[in-house]
XYZ file of C-alpha atoms in Angstrom:
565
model
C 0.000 0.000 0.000
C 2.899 2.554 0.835
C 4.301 1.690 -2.698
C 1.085 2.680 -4.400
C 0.942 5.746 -2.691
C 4.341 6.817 -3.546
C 3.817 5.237 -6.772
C 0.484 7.437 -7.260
C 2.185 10.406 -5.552
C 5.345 10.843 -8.087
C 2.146 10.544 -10.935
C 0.228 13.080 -9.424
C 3.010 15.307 -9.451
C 3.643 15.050 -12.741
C 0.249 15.572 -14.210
C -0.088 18.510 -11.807
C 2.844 19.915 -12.903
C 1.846 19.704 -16.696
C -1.267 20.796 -15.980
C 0.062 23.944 -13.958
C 2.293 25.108 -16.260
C -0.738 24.895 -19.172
C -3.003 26.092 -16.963
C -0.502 29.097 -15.649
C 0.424 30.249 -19.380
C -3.483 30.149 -20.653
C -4.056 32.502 -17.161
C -1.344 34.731 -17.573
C -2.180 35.166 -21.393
C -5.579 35.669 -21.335
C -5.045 38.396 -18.113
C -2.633 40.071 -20.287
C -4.545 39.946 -23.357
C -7.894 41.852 -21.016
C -6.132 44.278 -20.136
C -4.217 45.100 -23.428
C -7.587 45.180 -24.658
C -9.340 47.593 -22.289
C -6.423 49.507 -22.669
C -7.384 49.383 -26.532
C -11.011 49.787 -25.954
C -10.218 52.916 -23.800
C -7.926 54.314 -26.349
C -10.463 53.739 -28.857
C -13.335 55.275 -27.352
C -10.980 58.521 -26.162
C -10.314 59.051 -29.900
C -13.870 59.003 -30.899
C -14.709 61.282 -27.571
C -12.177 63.339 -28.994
C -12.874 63.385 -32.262
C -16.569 64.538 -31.942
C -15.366 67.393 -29.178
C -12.809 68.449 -31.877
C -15.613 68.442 -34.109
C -17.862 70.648 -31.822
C -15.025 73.046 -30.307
C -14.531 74.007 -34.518
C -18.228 74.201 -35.046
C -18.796 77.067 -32.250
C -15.516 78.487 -32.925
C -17.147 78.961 -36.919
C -20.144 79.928 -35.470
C -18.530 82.168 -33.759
C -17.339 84.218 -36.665
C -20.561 83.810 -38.496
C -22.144 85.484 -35.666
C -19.992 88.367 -34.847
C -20.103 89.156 -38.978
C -23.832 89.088 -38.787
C -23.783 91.442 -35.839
C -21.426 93.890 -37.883
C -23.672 93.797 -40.590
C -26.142 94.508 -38.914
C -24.463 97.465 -37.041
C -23.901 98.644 -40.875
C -27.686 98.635 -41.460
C -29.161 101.556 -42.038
C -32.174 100.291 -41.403
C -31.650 98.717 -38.070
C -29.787 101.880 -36.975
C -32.436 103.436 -36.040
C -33.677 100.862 -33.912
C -30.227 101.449 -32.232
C -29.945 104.679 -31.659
C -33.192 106.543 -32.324
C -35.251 106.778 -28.290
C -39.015 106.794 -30.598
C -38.582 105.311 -33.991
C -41.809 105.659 -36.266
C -43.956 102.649 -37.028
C -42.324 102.563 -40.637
C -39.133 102.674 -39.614
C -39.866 99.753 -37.073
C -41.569 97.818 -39.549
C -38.547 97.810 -41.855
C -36.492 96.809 -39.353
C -38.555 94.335 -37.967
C -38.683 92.614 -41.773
C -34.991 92.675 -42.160
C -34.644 91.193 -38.426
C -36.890 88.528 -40.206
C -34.988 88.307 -43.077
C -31.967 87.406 -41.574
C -34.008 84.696 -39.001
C -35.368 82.920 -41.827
C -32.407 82.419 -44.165
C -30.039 81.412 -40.945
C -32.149 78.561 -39.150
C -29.488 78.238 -37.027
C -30.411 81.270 -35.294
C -32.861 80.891 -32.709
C -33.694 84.849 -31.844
C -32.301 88.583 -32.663
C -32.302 91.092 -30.526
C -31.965 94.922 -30.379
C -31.592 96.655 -27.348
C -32.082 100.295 -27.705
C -31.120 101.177 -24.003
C -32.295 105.273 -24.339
C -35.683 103.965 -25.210
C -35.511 100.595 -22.683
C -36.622 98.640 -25.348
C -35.728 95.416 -26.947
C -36.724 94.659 -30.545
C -37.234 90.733 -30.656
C -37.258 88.363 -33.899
C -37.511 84.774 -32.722
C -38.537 81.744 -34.512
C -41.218 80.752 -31.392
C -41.583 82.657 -28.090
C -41.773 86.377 -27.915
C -41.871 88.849 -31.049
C -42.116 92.607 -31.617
C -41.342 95.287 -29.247
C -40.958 94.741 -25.579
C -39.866 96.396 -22.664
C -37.548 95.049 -19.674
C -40.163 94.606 -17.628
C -42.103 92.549 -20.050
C -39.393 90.233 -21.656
C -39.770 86.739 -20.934
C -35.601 86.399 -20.852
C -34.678 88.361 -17.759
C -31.068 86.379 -17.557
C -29.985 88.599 -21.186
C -30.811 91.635 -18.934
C -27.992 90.234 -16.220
C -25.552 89.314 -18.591
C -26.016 93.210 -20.373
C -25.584 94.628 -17.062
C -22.611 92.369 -16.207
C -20.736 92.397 -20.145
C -17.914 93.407 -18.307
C -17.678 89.766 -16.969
C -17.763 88.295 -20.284
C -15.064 88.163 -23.310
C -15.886 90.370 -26.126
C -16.858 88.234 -28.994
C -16.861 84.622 -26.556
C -20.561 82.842 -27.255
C -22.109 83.001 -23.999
C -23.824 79.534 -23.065
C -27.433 79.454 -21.296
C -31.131 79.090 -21.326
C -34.242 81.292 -21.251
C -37.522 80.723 -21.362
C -39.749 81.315 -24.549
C -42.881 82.968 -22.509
C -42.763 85.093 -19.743
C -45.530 84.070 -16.973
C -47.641 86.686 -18.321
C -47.866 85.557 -21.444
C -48.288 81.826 -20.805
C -51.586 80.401 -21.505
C -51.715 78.743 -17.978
C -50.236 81.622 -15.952
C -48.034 81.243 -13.487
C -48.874 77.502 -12.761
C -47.560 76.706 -15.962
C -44.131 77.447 -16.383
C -42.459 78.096 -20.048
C -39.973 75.376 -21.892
C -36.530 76.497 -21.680
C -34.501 77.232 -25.294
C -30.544 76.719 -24.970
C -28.705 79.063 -26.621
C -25.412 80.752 -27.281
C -25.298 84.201 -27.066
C -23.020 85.904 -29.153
C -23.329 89.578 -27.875
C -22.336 93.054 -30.355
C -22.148 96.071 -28.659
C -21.387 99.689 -28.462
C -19.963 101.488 -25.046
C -17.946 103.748 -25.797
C -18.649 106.350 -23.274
C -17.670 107.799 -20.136
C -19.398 105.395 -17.646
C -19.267 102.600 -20.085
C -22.223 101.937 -20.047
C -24.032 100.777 -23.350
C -25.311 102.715 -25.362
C -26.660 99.671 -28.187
C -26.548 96.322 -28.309
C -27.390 93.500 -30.741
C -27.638 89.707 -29.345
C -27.910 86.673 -31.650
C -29.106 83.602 -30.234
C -27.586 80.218 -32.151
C -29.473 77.251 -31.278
C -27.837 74.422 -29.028
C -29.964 71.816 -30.600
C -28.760 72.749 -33.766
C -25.580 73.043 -33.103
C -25.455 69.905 -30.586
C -26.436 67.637 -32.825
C -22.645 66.379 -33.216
C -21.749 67.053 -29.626
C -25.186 65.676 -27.453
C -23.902 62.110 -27.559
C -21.020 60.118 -29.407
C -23.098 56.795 -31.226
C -19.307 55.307 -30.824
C -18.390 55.040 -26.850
C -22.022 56.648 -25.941
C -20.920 58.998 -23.702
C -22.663 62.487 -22.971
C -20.515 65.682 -22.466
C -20.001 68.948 -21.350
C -18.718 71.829 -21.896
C -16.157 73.747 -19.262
C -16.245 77.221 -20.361
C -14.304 80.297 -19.289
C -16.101 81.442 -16.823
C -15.242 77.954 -14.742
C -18.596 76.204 -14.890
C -19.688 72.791 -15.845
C -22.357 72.887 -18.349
C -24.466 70.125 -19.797
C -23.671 69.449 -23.965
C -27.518 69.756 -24.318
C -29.215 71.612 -22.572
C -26.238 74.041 -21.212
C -27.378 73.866 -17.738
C -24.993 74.158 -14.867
C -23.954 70.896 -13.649
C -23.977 69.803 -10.084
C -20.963 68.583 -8.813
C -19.467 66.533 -5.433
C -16.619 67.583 -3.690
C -14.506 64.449 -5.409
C -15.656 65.566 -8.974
C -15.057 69.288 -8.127
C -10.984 68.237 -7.098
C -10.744 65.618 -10.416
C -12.281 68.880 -12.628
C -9.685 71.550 -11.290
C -7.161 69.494 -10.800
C -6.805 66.850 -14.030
C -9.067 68.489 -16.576
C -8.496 72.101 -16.213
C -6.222 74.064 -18.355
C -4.636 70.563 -19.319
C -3.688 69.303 -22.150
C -5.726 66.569 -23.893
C -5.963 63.139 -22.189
C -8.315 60.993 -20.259
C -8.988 58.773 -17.166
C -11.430 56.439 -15.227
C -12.547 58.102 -11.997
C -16.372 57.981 -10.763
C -18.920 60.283 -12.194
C -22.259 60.617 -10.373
C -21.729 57.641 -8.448
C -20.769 55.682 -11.765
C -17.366 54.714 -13.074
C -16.477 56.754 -16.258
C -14.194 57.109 -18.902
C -13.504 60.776 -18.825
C -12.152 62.312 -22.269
C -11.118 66.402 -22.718
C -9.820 68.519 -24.655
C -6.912 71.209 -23.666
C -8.380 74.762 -24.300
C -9.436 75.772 -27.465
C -9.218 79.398 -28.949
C -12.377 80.553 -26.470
C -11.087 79.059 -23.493
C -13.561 76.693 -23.759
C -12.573 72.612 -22.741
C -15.133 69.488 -23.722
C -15.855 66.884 -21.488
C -16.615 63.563 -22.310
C -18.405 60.736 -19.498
C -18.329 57.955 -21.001
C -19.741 55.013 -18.933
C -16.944 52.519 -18.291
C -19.239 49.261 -18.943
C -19.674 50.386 -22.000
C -15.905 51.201 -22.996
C -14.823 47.351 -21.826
C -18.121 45.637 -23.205
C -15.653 44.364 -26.068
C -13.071 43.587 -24.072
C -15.593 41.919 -21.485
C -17.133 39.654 -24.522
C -12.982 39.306 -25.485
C -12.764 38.028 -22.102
C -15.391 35.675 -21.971
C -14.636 34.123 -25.318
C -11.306 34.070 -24.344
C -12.437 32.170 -20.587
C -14.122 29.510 -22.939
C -11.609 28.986 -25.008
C -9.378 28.784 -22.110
C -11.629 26.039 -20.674
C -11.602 24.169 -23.817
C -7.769 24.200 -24.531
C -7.473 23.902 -20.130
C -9.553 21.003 -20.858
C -7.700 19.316 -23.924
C -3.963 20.250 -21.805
C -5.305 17.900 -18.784
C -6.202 14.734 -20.822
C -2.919 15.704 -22.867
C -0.805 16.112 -19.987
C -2.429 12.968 -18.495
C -1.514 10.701 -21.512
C 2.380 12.702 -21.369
C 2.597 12.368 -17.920
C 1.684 8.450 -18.358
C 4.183 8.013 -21.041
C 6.780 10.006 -19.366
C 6.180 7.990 -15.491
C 5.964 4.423 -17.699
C 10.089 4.375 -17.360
C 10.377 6.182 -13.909
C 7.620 3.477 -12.609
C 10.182 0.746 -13.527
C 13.291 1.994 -12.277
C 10.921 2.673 -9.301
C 9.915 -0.600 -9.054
C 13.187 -1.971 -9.522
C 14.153 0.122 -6.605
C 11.764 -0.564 -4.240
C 12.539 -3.949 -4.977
C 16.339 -3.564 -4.035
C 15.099 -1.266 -1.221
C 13.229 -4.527 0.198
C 15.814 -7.245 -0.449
C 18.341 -4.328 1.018
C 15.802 -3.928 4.229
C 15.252 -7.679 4.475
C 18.905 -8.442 4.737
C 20.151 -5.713 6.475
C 19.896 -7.192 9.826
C 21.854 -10.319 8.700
C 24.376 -8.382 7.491
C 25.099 -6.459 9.968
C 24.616 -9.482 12.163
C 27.418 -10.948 10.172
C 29.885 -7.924 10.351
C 29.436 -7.803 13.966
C 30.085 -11.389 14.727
C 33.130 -11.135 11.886
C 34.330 -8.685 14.099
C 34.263 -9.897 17.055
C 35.539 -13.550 16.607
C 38.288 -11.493 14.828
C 37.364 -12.702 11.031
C 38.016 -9.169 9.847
C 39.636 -6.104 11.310
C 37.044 -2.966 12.069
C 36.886 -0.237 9.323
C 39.236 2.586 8.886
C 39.190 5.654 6.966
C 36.020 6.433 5.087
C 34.649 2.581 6.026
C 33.344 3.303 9.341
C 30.403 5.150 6.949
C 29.707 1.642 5.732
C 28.435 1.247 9.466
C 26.464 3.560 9.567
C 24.603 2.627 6.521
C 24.170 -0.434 8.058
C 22.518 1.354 11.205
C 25.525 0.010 13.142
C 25.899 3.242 15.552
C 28.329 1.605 18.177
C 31.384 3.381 18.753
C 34.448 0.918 19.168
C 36.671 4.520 19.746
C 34.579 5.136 23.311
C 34.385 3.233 26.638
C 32.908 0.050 26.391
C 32.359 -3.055 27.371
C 31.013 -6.428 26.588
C 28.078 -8.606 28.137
C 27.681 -12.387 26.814
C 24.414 -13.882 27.339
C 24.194 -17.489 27.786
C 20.715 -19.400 27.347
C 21.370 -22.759 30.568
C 20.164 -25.846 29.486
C 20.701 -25.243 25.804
C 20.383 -28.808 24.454
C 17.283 -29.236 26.149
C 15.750 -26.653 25.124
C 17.130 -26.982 21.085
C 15.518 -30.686 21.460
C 12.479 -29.381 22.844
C 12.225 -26.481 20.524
C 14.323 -27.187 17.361
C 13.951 -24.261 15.426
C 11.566 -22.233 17.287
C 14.502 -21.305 19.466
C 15.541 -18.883 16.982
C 12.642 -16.372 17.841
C 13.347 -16.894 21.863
C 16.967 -15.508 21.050
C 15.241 -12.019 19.475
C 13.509 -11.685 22.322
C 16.198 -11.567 24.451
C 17.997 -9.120 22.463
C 15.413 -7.283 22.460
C 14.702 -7.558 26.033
C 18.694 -6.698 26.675
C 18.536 -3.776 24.087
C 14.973 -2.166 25.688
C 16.923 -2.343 29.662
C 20.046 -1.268 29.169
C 19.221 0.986 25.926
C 18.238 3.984 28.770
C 21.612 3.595 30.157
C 23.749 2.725 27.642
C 24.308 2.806 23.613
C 23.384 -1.081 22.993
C 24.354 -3.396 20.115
C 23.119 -6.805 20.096
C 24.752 -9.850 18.096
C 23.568 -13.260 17.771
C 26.697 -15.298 18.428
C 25.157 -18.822 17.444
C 24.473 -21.763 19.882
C 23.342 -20.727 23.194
C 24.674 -16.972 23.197
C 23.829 -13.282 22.819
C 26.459 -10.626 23.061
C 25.870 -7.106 24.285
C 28.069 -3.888 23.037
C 27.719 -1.279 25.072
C 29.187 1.891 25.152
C 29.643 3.590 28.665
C 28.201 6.678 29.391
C 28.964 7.504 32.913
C 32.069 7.663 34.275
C 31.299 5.987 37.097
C 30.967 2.617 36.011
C 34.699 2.509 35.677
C 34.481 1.672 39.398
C 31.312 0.627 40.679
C 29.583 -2.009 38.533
C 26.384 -1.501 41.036
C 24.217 -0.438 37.962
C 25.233 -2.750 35.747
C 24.216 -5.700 37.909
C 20.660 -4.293 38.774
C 20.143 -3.872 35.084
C 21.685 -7.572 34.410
C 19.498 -8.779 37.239
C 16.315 -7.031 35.315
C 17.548 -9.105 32.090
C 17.290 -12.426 33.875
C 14.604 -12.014 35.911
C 12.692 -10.765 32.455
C 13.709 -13.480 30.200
C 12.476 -15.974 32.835
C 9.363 -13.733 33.268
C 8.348 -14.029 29.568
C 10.687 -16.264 28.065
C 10.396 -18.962 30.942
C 14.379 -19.484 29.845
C 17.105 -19.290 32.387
C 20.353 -17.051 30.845
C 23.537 -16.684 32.376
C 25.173 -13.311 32.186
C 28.970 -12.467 31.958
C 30.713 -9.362 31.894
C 33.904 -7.744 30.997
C 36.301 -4.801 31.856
C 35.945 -1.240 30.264
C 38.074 -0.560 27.632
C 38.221 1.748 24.850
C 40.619 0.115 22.426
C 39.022 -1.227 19.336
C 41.584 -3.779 18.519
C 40.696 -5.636 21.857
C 37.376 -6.165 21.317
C 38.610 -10.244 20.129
C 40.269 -10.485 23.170
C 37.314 -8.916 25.410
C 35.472 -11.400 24.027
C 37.213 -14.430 24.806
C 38.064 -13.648 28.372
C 33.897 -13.708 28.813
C 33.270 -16.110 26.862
C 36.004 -18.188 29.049
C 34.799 -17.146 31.604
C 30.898 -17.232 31.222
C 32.180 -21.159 32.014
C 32.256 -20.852 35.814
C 28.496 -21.065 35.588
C 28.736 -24.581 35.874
C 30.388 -23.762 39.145
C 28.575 -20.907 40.142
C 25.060 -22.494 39.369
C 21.987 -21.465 36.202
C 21.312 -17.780 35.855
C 24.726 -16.511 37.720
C 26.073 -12.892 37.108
C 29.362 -13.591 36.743
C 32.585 -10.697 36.463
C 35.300 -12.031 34.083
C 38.115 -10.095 35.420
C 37.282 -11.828 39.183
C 37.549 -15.621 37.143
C 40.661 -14.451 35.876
C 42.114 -13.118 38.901
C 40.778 -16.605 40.798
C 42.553 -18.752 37.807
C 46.040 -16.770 38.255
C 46.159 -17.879 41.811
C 45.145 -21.744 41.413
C 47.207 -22.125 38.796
C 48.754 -25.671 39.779
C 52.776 -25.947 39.624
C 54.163 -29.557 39.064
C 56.999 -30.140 41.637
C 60.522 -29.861 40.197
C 62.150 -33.147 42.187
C 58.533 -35.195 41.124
C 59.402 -33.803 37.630
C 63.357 -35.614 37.798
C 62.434 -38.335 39.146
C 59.797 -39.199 36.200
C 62.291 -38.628 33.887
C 64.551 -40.996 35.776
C 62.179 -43.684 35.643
C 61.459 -43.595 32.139
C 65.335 -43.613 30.980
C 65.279 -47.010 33.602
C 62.213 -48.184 31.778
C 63.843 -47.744 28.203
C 67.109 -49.408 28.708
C 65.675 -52.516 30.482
C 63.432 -52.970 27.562
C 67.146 -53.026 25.516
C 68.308 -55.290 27.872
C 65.661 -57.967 28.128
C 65.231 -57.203 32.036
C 61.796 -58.139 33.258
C 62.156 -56.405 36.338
C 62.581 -52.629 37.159
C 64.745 -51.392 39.902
């Protein structure tokens, strides 16, 4: 099961990792691809904002001229100079007047209304196409605002078309009264006058009204981006394109209109616009002083770009789609050799894990009978591989474990044996593994042989510990083992190469058991001390005389003598 997994794991990564990198170049693509086209969609639609306020800012600026030539000429009239400067013109000389006023309405239908303003007389002669016509006084005119703007001219430029609205009836005159207010007419007002006196004030004035329908029709809204716009004229205000009413502004649209639109050269930028996000175009100032504004809703602008988008998501889908069962099949062929040489090494990886405790079993015991020397130089890292951590280098020692009754328990148990001999390493390795760094080797037969390495200096004297922990190995293996071992230990050294010898003196002397009795604890240096002082010395006259005897025994044999002296 843990093969499959890693098996299914290294697959997985590999289809992920095809499928990332198609899926991470279709994302970054198509993201750069939106934007590149909003950023085309808003160029586009700022070039047709601009175009049509281009348009419009050379249509009034034309107009313009039209109107201040018509205002000359009609300065030049004879006719209409009497309505300028006479204060009580006679009826024929009004009626002239009136009929060229006419004239000149008729053949321009751009114009909306003339006026003369006669100021001795307080009277304003009126030609309009609808509204109010003939002769009326201030206090009868239905467009008070032209009486503000002649008492204000000062505020204006001279020959600049003044944009605003006035009504066509006064209340007077409407059929409903006051309840029923008059329709506005937009307008620019392109006003002629004469002040040269000493109060400057004026002494004649003539005022064409131009329609703003008429001459909207280009500006009022662009078919292309549909946005509406405005007009920012010198005087600082907002006005609508159509109907040249002041526009109200927030404080945020007030800073974004002084700040990035006014007296700037032409650009554009996305900023909100009545609560709406908006594309706003304009124009630097043109000859007037006059800007165009363009709102252009931004929905609108990127509803290309948004159906780009989604064709492009789609297609993304399709192609994401088509990448995954591609990079499935690649990622098949491409894991078909890596899952053998996998394979292959898991398989070594198990024949490695199966054998590893045999052969380390096998180096140990090599080792330790003195087969073959310990490793030096880069070898000892063939230990470690091995998961051999001992350290011959240190203090250490060595504790031979010796199962009593051996042949009785190999009849009983034959080959079953072999298991009851793990256990007891294990056992040994669990006890003394808190104390000490443990290695356990199976040295055939009847015994087990502990390494360990000391790690408190104390032992070097006092072999107290050791004993209690010996004692807790012999009274375990009896516990669960119901098997009686013999232990036998030996001095501390820390000399690798006598690690053979270490052995043998406990393995010589794990034999006093059969003096000392089943399941002894038994210190091989005291056996060796004991053996040094019964050594038995044959006596040297005992010795002469034997040899005596035998040279007797030898010649009588030569000599035929049956008897020895």
């Amino acid at each position: 099961m843990s093969n499959f997994k890693k098996h299914h794991k290294l697959h997985s990564k590999l289809l992920v990792s095809i499928t990332l990198c198609i899926t991470l170049t279709l994302l970054v693509s198509t993201t750069v691809y939106y934007f590149y086209y909003i950023r085309v969609e808003k160029e586009q639609a700022f070039e047709a904002n601009h175009n049509s306020l281009t348009l419009r800012s050379k249509e009034v600026i034309n107009m313009t001229s039209i109107a201040q030539s018509l205002a000359f000429q009609m300065y030049r009239s004879s006719t209409l100079s009497k309505l300028l400067y006479y204060p009580k013109p006679n009826v024929y000389d009004v009626t002239a007047a009136m009929t060229e006023l006419n004239n000149y309405l008729n053949s321009m239908p751009y114009i909306e209304s003339i006026y003369v303003y006669n100021p001795k007389s307080d009277t304003f002669y009126i030609a309009s196409s609808q509204g109010q016509n003939g002769l009326f006084s201030k206090h009868e005119l239905a467009d008070t605002d032209i009486i503000r703007v002649l008492d204000h001219y000062q505020d204006y430029k001279p020959f600049t078309p003044i944009p605003r609205t006035y009504p066509l009836l006064s209340a007077s005159d409407s059929k409903a009264g006051v309840e029923q207010a008059s329709p506005d007419i937009a307008a620019y007002t392109y006003l002629c006058y004469d002040a040269i006196n000493s109060n400057e004030a004026i002494n004649s004035a003539v005022i064409v009204n131009v329609s703003a329908a008429w001459m909207n029709k280009e500006m009022a809204s662009t078919p292309i981006s549909g946005g509406t716009a405005y007009i920012l004229d010198d005087q600082g205000r907002l006005l609508s394109g159509t109907t040249l009413t002041d526009e109200a502004l927030n404080e945020k649209e007030q800073l974004w209109l002084h700040t990035r639109v006014k007296k700037q050269e032409t650009g554009y930028f996305v900023e909100d616009f009545h609560g709406k996000r908006s594309l706003i175009s304009y124009t630097s100032p043109d000859g007037l002083g006059w800007q165009y504004i363009s709102v252009t809703p931004y929905e609108s602008v990127i509803k290309m770009a948004s159906v780009i988008r989604n064709a492009m998501v789609l297609i993304a889908a399709i192609i994401g789609m088509a990448g995954f069962v591609a990079s499935w099949l690649l990622s098949k062929m491409l894991y078909t050799p890596i899952g053998q040489i996998v394979v292959h090494m898991n398989s070594l990886e198990s024949e490695k894990r199966n054998s590893m405790y045999t052969i380390r079993q096998n180096i140990l015991r090599n080792v330790i009978r003195g087969i073959r020397n310990l490793p030096a130089g880069e070898e000892p890292e063939r230990l470690r591989e091995l998961g051999i951590t001992f350290q011959f280098d240190k203090d250490y020692r060595l504790v031979l474990l010796r199962i009593d009754e051996y042949a009785r328990w190999q009849s009983e148990r034959g080959p079953d044996l072999l298991p009851y001999k793990f256990a007891i390493m294990n056992i040994a390795s669990e006890i003394c593994g808190q104390t000490y760094r443990v290695e356990t080797v199976d040295m055939d037969e009847d015994s087990v042989l502990l390494m360990l390495n000391i790690l408190d200096p104390a032992e070097h004297t006092d072999t107290v510990l050791l004993e209690t922990l010996l004692r807790q190995i012999r009274e375990a293996c009896f516990e669960y083992l119901k098997l009686s071992v013999s232990l036998t230990y030996s001095v501390i050294t820390s000399q690798p190469e006598r690690l053979h010898l270490l052995y043998r003196q406990v393995e010589n002397a794990s034999m006093h058991r059969f003096f000392q009795g089943h399941g002894c604890i038994i210190n091989a240096r005291s056996t060796t001390d004991e053996d040094v002082q019964n050594t038995y010395v044959f006596p040297s006259d005992k010795e002469k005389n034997c040899w005596i005897r035998c040279y007797l025994v030898i010649r009588r044999m030569h000599t035929g003598c049956s008897k020895i002296c």
